Coordinates of N, CA and C in Angstrom, one line a residue:
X14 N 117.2 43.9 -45.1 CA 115.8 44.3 -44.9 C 115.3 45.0 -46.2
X15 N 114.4 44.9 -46.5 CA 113.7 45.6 -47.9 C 112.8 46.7 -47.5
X16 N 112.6 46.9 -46.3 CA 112.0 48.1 -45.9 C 112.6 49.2 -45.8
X17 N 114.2 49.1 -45.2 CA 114.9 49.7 -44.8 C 115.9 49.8 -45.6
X18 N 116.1 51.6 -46.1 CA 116.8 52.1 -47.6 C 118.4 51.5 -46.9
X19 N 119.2 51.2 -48.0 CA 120.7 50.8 -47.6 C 121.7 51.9 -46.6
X20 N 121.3 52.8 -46.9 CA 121.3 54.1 -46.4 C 121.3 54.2 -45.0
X21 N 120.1 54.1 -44.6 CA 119.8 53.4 -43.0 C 120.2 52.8 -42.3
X22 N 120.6 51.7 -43.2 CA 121.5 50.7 -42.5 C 122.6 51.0 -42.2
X23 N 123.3 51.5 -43.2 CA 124.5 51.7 -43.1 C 124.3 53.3 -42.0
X24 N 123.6 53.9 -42.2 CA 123.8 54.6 -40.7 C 123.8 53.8 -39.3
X25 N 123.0 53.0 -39.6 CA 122.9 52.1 -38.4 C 124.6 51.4 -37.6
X26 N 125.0 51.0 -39.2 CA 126.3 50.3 -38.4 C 127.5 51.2 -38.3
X27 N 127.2 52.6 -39.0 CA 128.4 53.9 -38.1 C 127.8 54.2 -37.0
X28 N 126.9 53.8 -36.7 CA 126.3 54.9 -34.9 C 127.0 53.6 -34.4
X29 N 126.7 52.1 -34.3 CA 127.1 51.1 -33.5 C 128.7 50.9 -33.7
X30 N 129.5 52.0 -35.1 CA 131.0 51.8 -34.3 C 131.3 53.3 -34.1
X31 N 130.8 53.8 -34.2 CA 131.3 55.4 -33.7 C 130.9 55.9 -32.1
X32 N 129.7 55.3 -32.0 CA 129.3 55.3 -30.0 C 128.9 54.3 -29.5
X33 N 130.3 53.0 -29.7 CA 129.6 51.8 -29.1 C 129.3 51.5 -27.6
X34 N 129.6 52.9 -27.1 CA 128.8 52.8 -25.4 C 127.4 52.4 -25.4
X35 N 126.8 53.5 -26.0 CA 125.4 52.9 -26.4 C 124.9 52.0 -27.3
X36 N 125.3 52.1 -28.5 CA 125.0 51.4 -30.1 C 125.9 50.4 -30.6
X37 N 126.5 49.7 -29.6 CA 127.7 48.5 -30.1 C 126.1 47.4 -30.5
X38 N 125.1 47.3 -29.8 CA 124.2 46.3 -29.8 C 123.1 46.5 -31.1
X39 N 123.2 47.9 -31.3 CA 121.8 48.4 -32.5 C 121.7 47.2 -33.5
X40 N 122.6 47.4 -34.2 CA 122.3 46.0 -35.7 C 121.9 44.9 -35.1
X41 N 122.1 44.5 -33.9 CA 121.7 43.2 -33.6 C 120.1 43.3 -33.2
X42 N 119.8 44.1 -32.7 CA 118.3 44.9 -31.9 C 117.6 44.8 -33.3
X43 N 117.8 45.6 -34.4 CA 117.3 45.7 -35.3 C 116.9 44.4 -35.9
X44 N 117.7 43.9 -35.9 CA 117.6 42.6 -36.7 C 116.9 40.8 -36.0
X45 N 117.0 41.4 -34.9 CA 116.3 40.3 -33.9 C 114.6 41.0 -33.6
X46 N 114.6 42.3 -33.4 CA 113.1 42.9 -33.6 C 112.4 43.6 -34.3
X47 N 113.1 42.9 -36.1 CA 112.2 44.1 -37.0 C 111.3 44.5 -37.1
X48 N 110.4 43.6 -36.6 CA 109.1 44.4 -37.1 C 108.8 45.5 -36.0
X49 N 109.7 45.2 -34.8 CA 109.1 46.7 -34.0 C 109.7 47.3 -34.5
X50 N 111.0 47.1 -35.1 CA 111.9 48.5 -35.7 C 111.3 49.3 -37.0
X51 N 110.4 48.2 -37.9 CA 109.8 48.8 -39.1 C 108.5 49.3 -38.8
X52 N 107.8 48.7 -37.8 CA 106.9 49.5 -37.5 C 107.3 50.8 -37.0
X53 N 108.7 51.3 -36.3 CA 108.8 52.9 -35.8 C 109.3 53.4 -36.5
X54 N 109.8 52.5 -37.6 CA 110.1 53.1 -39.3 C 109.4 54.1 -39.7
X55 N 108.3 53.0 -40.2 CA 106.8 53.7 -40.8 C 106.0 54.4 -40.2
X56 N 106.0 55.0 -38.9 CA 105.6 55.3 -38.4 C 105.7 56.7 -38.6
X57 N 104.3 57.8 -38.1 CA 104.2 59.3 -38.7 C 105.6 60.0 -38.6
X58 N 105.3 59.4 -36.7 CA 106.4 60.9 -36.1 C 107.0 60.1 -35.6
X59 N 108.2 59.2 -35.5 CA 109.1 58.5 -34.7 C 110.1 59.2 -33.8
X60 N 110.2 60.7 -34.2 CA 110.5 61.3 -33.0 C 110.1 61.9 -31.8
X61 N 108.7 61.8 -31.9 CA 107.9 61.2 -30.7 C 107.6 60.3 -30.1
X62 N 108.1 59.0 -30.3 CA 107.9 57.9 -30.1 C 109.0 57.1 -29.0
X63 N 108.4 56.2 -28.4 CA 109.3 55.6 -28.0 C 110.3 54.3 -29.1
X64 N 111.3 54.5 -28.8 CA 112.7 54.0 -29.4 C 112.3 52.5 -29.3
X65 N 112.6 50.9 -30.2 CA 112.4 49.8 -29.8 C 113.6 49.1 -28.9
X66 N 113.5 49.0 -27.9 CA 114.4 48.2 -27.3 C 115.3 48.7 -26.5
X67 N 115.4 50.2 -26.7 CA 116.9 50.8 -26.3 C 116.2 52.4 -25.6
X68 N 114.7 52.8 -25.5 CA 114.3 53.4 -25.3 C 114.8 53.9 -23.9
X69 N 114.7 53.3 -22.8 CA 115.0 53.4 -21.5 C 116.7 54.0 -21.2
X70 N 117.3 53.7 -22.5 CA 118.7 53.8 -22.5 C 119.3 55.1 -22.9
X71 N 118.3 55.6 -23.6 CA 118.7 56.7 -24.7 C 118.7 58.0 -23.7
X72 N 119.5 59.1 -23.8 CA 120.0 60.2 -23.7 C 119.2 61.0 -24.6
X73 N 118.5 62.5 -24.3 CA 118.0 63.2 -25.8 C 119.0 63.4 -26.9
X74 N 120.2 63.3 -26.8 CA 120.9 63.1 -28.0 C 121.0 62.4 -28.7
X75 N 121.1 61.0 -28.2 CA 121.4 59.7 -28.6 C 119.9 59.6 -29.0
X76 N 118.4 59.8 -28.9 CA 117.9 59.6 -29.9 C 117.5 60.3 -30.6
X77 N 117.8 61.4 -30.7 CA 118.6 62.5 -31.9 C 118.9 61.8 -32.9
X78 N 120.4 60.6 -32.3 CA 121.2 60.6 -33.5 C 120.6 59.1 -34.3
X79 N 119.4 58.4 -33.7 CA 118.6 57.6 -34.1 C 117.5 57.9 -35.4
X80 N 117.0 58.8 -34.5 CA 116.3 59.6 -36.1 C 117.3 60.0 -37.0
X81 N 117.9 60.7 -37.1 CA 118.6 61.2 -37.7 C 119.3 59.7 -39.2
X82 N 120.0 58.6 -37.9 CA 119.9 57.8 -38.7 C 119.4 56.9 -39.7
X83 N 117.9 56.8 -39.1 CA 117.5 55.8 -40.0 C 115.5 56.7 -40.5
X84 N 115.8 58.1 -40.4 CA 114.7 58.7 -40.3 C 114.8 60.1 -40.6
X85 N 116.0 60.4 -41.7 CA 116.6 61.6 -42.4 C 115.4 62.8 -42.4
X86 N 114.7 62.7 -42.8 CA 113.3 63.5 -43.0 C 112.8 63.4 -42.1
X87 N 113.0 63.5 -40.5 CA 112.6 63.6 -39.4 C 113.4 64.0 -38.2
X88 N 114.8 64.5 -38.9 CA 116.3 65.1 -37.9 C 115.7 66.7 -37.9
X89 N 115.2 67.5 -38.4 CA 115.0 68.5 -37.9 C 114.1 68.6 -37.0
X90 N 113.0 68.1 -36.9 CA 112.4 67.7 -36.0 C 112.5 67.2 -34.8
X91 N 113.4 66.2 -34.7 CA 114.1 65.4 -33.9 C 114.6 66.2 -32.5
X92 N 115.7 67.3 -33.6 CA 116.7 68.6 -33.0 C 115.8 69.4 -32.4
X93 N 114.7 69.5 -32.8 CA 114.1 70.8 -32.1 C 113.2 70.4 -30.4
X94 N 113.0 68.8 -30.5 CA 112.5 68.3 -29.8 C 113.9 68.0 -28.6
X95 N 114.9 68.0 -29.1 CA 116.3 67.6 -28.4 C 116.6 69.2 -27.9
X96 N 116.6 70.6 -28.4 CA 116.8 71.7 -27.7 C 115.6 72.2 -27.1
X97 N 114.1 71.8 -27.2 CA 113.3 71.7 -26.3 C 113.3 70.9 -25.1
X98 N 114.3 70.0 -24.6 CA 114.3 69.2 -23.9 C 115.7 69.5 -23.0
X99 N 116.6 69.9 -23.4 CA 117.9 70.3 -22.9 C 118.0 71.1 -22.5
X100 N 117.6 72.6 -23.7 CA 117.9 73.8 -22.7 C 116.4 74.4 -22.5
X101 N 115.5 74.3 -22.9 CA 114.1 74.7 -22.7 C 112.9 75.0 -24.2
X102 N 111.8 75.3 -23.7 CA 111.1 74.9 -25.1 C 111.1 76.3 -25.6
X103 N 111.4 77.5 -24.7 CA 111.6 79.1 -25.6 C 113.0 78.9 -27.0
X104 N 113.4 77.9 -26.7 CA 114.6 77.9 -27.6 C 114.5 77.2 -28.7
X105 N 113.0 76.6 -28.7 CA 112.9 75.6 -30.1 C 111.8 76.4 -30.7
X106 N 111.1 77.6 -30.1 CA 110.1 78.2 -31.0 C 110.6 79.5 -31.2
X107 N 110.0 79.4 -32.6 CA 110.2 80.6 -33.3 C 110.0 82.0 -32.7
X108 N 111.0 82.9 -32.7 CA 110.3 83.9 -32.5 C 109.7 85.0 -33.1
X109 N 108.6 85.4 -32.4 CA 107.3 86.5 -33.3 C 107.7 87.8 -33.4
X110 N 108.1 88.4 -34.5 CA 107.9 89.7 -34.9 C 107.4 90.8 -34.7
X111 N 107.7 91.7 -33.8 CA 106.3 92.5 -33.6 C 106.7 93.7 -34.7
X112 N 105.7 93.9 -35.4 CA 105.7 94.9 -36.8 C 105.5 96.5 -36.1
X113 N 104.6 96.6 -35.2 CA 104.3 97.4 -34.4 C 106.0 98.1 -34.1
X114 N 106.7 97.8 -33.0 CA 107.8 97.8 -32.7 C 108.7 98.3 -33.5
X115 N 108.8 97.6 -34.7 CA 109.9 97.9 -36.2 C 109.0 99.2 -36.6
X116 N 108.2 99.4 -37.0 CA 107.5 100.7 -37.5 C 108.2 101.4 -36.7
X117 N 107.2 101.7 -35.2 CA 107.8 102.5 -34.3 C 109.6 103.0 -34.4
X118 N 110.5 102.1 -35.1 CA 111.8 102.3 -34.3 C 112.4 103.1 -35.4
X119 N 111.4 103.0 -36.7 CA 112.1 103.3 -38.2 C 111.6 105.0 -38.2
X120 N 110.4 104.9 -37.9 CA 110.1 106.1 -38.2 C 111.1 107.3 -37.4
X121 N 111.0 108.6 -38.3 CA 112.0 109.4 -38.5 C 113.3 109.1 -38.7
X122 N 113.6 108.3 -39.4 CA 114.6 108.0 -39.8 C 115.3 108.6 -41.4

């Protein structure tokens, strides 16, 4: 495919032999539905998206490890949507600084 960096691919075919419970089928998916696959390529945020073909299937890990694969510049993103979803959304946002509080604690020191 000339859309898709070699890179990708070849992520593609370590997730389909490293977790072939789910991903023994990916390269074939890909390659029988590219254009839905290159459309969720190209697409902004594909880790909002639903998955082509395998969507219904996926675990939030497992499409974790989809982005991640073929959507490198979209794995942190991915993760934060994967520990907003697992253990809760307090745990994917930042937490706020209260400057107030640090003043308070320094002084007399």
């Amino acid at each position: 495919f000339q859309w898709l960096p070699d890179k990708a691919w070849l992520n593609i075919l370590a997730l389909s032999e490293g977790a072939p419970k789910t991903f023994k089928v990916l390269p074939d998916l890909v390659s029988r539905s590219e254009k839905a696959w290159r459309d969720w390529y190209d697409i902004e945020a594909p880790e909002a998206t639903t998955v082509p073909d395998i969507d219904d299937k996926l675990e939030p890990f497992d499409r974790l490890l989809v982005v991640r694969a073929l959507r490198e510049d979209r794995a942190m993103l991915a993760a934060l949507n994967y520990v907003s979803t697992v253990l809760g959304k307090e745990y994917a946002e930042p937490l706020q600084l209260d400057f107030e509080s640090v003043i308070d604690s320094t002084v007399g020191l």
